[in-house]
PDB file of C-alpha atoms in Angstrom:
ATOM      1  CA  GLU A 129     -10.850 -37.417 155.372  1.00 79.00           C
ATOM      2  CA  ALA A 130     -10.478 -33.703 156.132  1.00 77.00           C
ATOM      3  CA  GLN A 131     -12.408 -32.707 153.017  1.00 80.00           C
ATOM      4  CA  ALA A 132     -15.236 -35.060 153.935  1.00 77.00           C
ATOM      5  CA  LYS A 133     -15.501 -33.302 157.301  1.00 79.00           C
ATOM      6  CA  SER A 134     -15.512 -29.772 155.936  1.00 83.00           C
ATOM      7  CA  ALA A 135     -17.372 -30.014 152.611  1.00 90.00           C
ATOM      8  CA  ARG A 136     -21.143 -30.353 152.256  1.00 92.00           C
ATOM      9  CA  ALA A 137     -20.821 -32.565 149.164  1.00 96.00           C
ATOM     10  CA  ARG A 138     -18.259 -34.034 146.781  1.00 97.00           C
ATOM     11  CA  ILE A 139     -18.286 -34.210 142.985  1.00 98.00           C
ATOM     12  CA  VAL A 140     -15.923 -36.691 141.319  1.00 97.00           C
ATOM     13  CA  LEU A 141     -14.855 -36.609 137.686  1.00 97.00           C
ATOM     14  CA  GLY A 142     -12.061 -38.319 135.737  1.00 95.00           C
ATOM     15  CA  GLY A 143      -8.969 -39.385 137.647  1.00 93.00           C
ATOM     16  CA  LYS A 144      -6.100 -41.800 137.129  1.00 89.00           C
ATOM     17  CA  ILE A 145      -6.580 -45.524 137.676  1.00 88.00           C
ATOM     18  CA  GLY A 146      -3.117 -46.708 136.775  1.00 85.00           C
ATOM     19  CA  PRO A 147      -0.070 -45.432 134.957  1.00 86.00           C
ATOM     20  CA  THR A 148      -0.232 -42.516 132.557  1.00 86.00           C
ATOM     21  CA  ILE A 149       2.459 -42.196 129.919  1.00 89.00           C
ATOM     22  CA  THR A 150       3.564 -38.650 129.117  1.00 89.00           C
ATOM     23  CA  ALA A 151       6.166 -37.257 126.742  1.00 92.00           C
ATOM     24  CA  THR A 152       9.282 -35.688 128.189  1.00 92.00           C
ATOM     25  CA  PRO A 153      11.024 -32.608 126.695  1.00 94.00           C
ATOM     26  CA  ASP A 154      13.821 -34.805 125.312  1.00 95.00           C
ATOM     27  CA  GLY A 155      11.329 -36.927 123.353  1.00 93.00           C
ATOM     28  CA  GLY A 156      11.305 -39.772 125.838  1.00 94.00           C
ATOM     29  CA  ARG A 157       8.391 -41.187 127.769  1.00 93.00           C
ATOM     30  CA  LYS A 158       7.662 -41.059 131.470  1.00 91.00           C
ATOM     31  CA  GLU A 159       5.240 -43.226 133.431  1.00 88.00           C
ATOM     32  CA  ARG A 160       3.308 -41.464 136.201  1.00 85.00           C
ATOM     33  CA  TRP A 161       0.943 -42.970 138.749  1.00 85.00           C
ATOM     34  CA  TYR A 162      -1.499 -41.454 141.192  1.00 80.00           C
ATOM     35  CA  SER A 163       0.222 -40.520 144.434  1.00 76.00           C
ATOM     36  CA  GLY A 164      -1.969 -42.061 147.136  1.00 75.00           C
ATOM     37  CA  ARG A 165      -2.580 -45.539 148.419  1.00 79.00           C
ATOM     38  CA  ILE A 166      -5.442 -46.089 145.963  1.00 85.00           C
ATOM     39  CA  PRO A 167      -6.551 -43.981 142.984  1.00 88.00           C
ATOM     40  CA  GLY A 168      -7.429 -40.602 144.522  1.00 89.00           C
ATOM     41  CA  VAL A 169     -10.868 -40.164 142.957  1.00 94.00           C
ATOM     42  CA  VAL A 170     -11.863 -43.664 144.090  1.00 95.00           C
ATOM     43  CA  GLU A 171     -10.593 -42.940 147.596  1.00 92.00           C
ATOM     44  CA  GLU A 172     -12.527 -39.661 147.721  1.00 94.00           C
ATOM     45  CA  ALA A 173     -15.741 -41.381 146.623  1.00 97.00           C
ATOM     46  CA  TYR A 174     -15.192 -44.210 149.099  1.00 96.00           C
ATOM     47  CA  ILE A 175     -14.549 -41.848 152.012  1.00 94.00           C
ATOM     48  CA  SER A 176     -17.555 -39.684 151.123  1.00 96.00           C
ATOM     49  CA  LEU A 177     -19.932 -42.647 151.079  1.00 96.00           C
ATOM     50  CA  ARG A 178     -18.414 -44.078 154.248  1.00 95.00           C
ATOM     51  CA  LYS A 179     -18.996 -40.740 155.999  1.00 94.00           C
ATOM     52  CA  GLY A 180     -22.494 -40.247 154.547  1.00 94.00           C
ATOM     53  CA  GLN A 181     -21.395 -37.177 152.581  1.00 96.00           C
ATOM     54  CA  PRO A 182     -23.437 -36.413 149.451  1.00 97.00           C
ATOM     55  CA  LEU A 183     -21.484 -37.701 146.454  1.00 98.00           C
ATOM     56  CA  TYR A 184     -22.062 -36.986 142.766  1.00 98.00           C
ATOM     57  CA  VAL A 185     -20.277 -39.257 140.293  1.00 98.00           C
ATOM     58  CA  LEU A 186     -19.692 -37.958 136.763  1.00 98.00           C
ATOM     59  CA  GLY A 187     -18.636 -41.171 135.059  1.00 98.00           C
ATOM     60  CA  GLY A 188     -19.277 -40.189 131.453  1.00 97.00           C
ATOM     61  CA  PHE A 189     -15.802 -38.717 131.067  1.00 96.00           C
ATOM     62  CA  GLY A 190     -14.052 -41.971 131.980  1.00 96.00           C
ATOM     63  CA  GLY A 191     -11.161 -42.471 134.344  1.00 94.00           C
ATOM     64  CA  ALA A 192     -11.473 -43.321 138.012  1.00 96.00           C
ATOM     65  CA  ALA A 193     -14.989 -41.828 138.218  1.00 98.00           C
ATOM     66  CA  ALA A 194     -16.154 -44.386 135.622  1.00 98.00           C
ATOM     67  CA  LEU A 195     -14.499 -47.064 137.755  1.00 97.00           C
ATOM     68  CA  VAL A 196     -16.532 -45.839 140.752  1.00 98.00           C
ATOM     69  CA  VAL A 197     -19.709 -46.139 138.651  1.00 98.00           C
ATOM     70  CA  ASP A 198     -18.854 -49.735 137.768  1.00 98.00           C
ATOM     71  CA  LEU A 199     -18.116 -50.589 141.405  1.00 98.00           C
ATOM     72  CA  LEU A 200     -21.358 -48.965 142.594  1.00 98.00           C
ATOM     73  CA  GLU A 201     -23.232 -51.019 140.015  1.00 98.00           C
ATOM     74  CA  GLY A 202     -21.518 -54.208 141.190  1.00 97.00           C
ATOM     75  CA  ARG A 203     -19.268 -54.742 138.172  1.00 97.00           C
ATOM     76  CA  GLU A 204     -15.837 -56.138 138.901  1.00 93.00           C
ATOM     77  CA  ARG A 205     -12.895 -54.308 137.389  1.00 94.00           C
ATOM     78  CA  ALA A 206      -9.543 -56.063 137.053  1.00 92.00           C
ATOM     79  CA  GLU A 207      -7.671 -52.819 137.604  1.00 90.00           C
ATOM     80  CA  PHE A 208      -9.247 -52.414 141.057  1.00 92.00           C
ATOM     81  CA  THR A 209      -7.337 -55.275 142.648  1.00 91.00           C
ATOM     82  CA  TRP A 210      -4.167 -55.426 144.685  1.00 89.00           C
ATOM     83  CA  ASP A 211      -2.535 -57.511 141.944  1.00 91.00           C
ATOM     84  CA  ALA A 212      -3.102 -54.699 139.444  1.00 89.00           C
ATOM     85  CA  GLN A 213      -2.286 -51.827 141.789  1.00 87.00           C
ATOM     86  CA  LYS A 214       0.716 -53.229 143.667  1.00 87.00           C
ATOM     87  CA  VAL A 215       2.955 -52.319 140.729  1.00 86.00           C
ATOM     88  CA  ALA A 216       2.416 -48.629 141.496  1.00 85.00           C
ATOM     89  CA  PRO A 217       5.567 -46.983 142.864  1.00 82.00           C
ATOM     90  CA  TYR A 218       5.863 -47.479 146.615  1.00 82.00           C
ATOM     91  CA  ALA A 219       2.553 -49.410 146.870  1.00 85.00           C
ATOM     92  CA  THR A 220       4.118 -52.343 148.696  1.00 86.00           C
ATOM     93  CA  GLU A 221       6.150 -50.039 150.943  1.00 88.00           C
ATOM     94  CA  MET A 222       3.056 -47.980 151.740  1.00 86.00           C
ATOM     95  CA  ARG A 223       1.158 -51.113 152.739  1.00 86.00           C
ATOM     96  CA  LYS A 224       4.023 -52.073 155.061  1.00 90.00           C
ATOM     97  CA  LEU A 225       3.992 -48.560 156.539  1.00 90.00           C
ATOM     98  CA  TYR A 226       0.265 -48.851 157.293  1.00 88.00           C
ATOM     99  CA  GLU A 227       0.888 -52.182 159.013  1.00 90.00           C
ATOM    100  CA  ALA A 228       3.883 -50.836 160.975  1.00 94.00           C
ATOM    101  CA  ARG A 229       1.779 -47.923 162.246  1.00 93.00           C
ATOM    102  CA  ASP A 230      -1.175 -50.189 163.007  1.00 91.00           C
ATOM    103  CA  GLN A 231      -3.331 -48.245 160.523  1.00 87.00           C
ATOM    104  CA  SER A 232      -6.395 -49.786 158.950  1.00 83.00           C
ATOM    105  CA  TRP A 233      -5.768 -50.986 155.407  1.00 83.00           C
ATOM    106  CA  GLU A 234      -9.026 -51.629 153.617  1.00 84.00           C
ATOM    107  CA  ASP A 235      -8.174 -53.933 150.785  1.00 88.00           C
ATOM    108  CA  TYR A 236      -9.581 -53.703 147.289  1.00 92.00           C
ATOM    109  CA  PRO A 237     -12.196 -56.469 147.692  1.00 93.00           C
ATOM    110  CA  GLU A 238     -13.490 -54.790 150.875  1.00 94.00           C
ATOM    111  CA  MET A 239     -13.774 -51.385 149.209  1.00 95.00           C
ATOM    112  CA  ALA A 240     -15.399 -52.859 146.090  1.00 96.00           C
ATOM    113  CA  ALA A 241     -17.910 -54.746 148.256  1.00 97.00           C
ATOM    114  CA  PHE A 242     -18.722 -51.605 150.249  1.00 97.00           C
ATOM    115  CA  LEU A 243     -19.377 -49.615 147.063  1.00 98.00           C
ATOM    116  CA  ALA A 244     -21.465 -52.414 145.533  1.00 98.00           C
ATOM    117  CA  ASP A 245     -23.454 -52.857 148.768  1.00 98.00           C
ATOM    118  CA  ASN A 246     -24.259 -49.142 148.788  1.00 97.00           C
ATOM    119  CA  GLY A 247     -25.012 -49.192 145.088  1.00 98.00           C
ATOM    120  CA  VAL A 248     -27.122 -46.601 143.328  1.00 98.00           C
ATOM    121  CA  GLU A 249     -29.805 -46.802 146.038  1.00 98.00           C
ATOM    122  CA  GLY A 250     -27.324 -45.944 148.791  1.00 97.00           C
ATOM    123  CA  LEU A 251     -25.838 -43.185 146.693  1.00 98.00           C
ATOM    124  CA  SER A 252     -29.331 -41.763 146.140  1.00 98.00           C
ATOM    125  CA  ARG A 253     -29.966 -41.683 149.884  1.00 97.00           C
ATOM    126  CA  VAL A 254     -26.972 -39.413 150.450  1.00 97.00           C
ATOM    127  CA  ASN A 255     -27.021 -37.227 147.347  1.00 98.00           C
ATOM    128  CA  ARG A 256     -30.807 -36.845 147.052  1.00 98.00           C
ATOM    129  CA  LEU A 257     -30.924 -37.641 143.343  1.00 98.00           C
ATOM    130  CA  ASP A 258     -33.192 -40.550 142.509  1.00 98.00           C
ATOM    131  CA  PRO A 259     -31.564 -43.672 141.030  1.00 98.00           C
ATOM    132  CA  ASP A 260     -32.485 -42.738 137.452  1.00 98.00           C
ATOM    133  CA  GLU A 261     -31.001 -39.255 137.914  1.00 98.00           C
ATOM    134  CA  ASN A 262     -27.807 -40.786 139.286  1.00 98.00           C
ATOM    135  CA  ARG A 263     -27.608 -43.212 136.375  1.00 98.00           C
ATOM    136  CA  GLU A 264     -27.976 -40.289 133.986  1.00 98.00           C
ATOM    137  CA  LEU A 265     -25.175 -38.454 135.810  1.00 98.00           C
ATOM    138  CA  PHE A 266     -23.070 -41.620 135.486  1.00 98.00           C
ATOM    139  CA  ILE A 267     -23.139 -41.474 131.676  1.00 98.00           C
ATOM    140  CA  THR A 268     -23.952 -37.980 130.407  1.00 98.00           C
ATOM    141  CA  ARG A 269     -21.331 -35.758 128.834  1.00 98.00           C
ATOM    142  CA  ASP A 270     -23.793 -32.933 128.281  1.00 98.00           C
ATOM    143  CA  MET A 271     -22.505 -30.228 130.624  1.00 97.00           C
ATOM    144  CA  GLY A 272     -25.866 -28.457 130.734  1.00 98.00           C
ATOM    145  CA  ARG A 273     -27.469 -31.668 131.954  1.00 98.00           C
ATOM    146  CA  VAL A 274     -24.616 -32.294 134.415  1.00 98.00           C
ATOM    147  CA  VAL A 275     -25.106 -28.845 135.947  1.00 98.00           C
ATOM    148  CA  ALA A 276     -28.894 -29.285 136.113  1.00 98.00           C
ATOM    149  CA  LEU A 277     -28.575 -32.618 137.904  1.00 98.00           C
ATOM    150  CA  LEU A 278     -25.916 -31.325 140.310  1.00 98.00           C
ATOM    151  CA  LEU A 279     -28.036 -28.288 141.188  1.00 98.00           C
ATOM    152  CA  ARG A 280     -31.094 -30.490 141.680  1.00 98.00           C
ATOM    153  CA  GLY A 281     -29.257 -32.793 144.080  1.00 98.00           C
ATOM    154  CA  LEU A 282     -27.507 -29.990 145.946  1.00 97.00           C
ATOM    155  CA  ALA A 283     -30.779 -28.090 146.392  1.00 97.00           C
ATOM    156  CA  ARG A 284     -32.300 -31.179 148.062  1.00 96.00           C
ATOM    157  CA  ILE A 285     -29.604 -31.667 150.708  1.00 94.00           C
TER     158      ILE A 285
END
């Protein structure tokens, strides 16, 4: 929320959706999750659009940014549901904390619907790239093209 107030635009790339398995020094494995109430990159994109902040989504590198692309384009993703995400450490406790403090808890279907309702057209209104430019940004891995599209959008805001 604070970043959305102070930044002129937001660029999202990659990000965790669920657990990541990493090797430990002793040869074991450790499962790590994102640390917020929802995947951080998805939350950042959601907040930016909700606040009307220009948002640029680089989905071609996968991760949570690719999930945002799918949600903007109205595709359902099984991993963006409470059933999938409630297994994250402390997820259930965090939800209870929100309720105890009378904080708004937008649920996954609400957030997915908001992103789909905004879609590429709504994204284009805030980031000043046309829909085709946004769709290219969604899939390209060519860093020269990424930079060109970002500069084009940023110059228009």
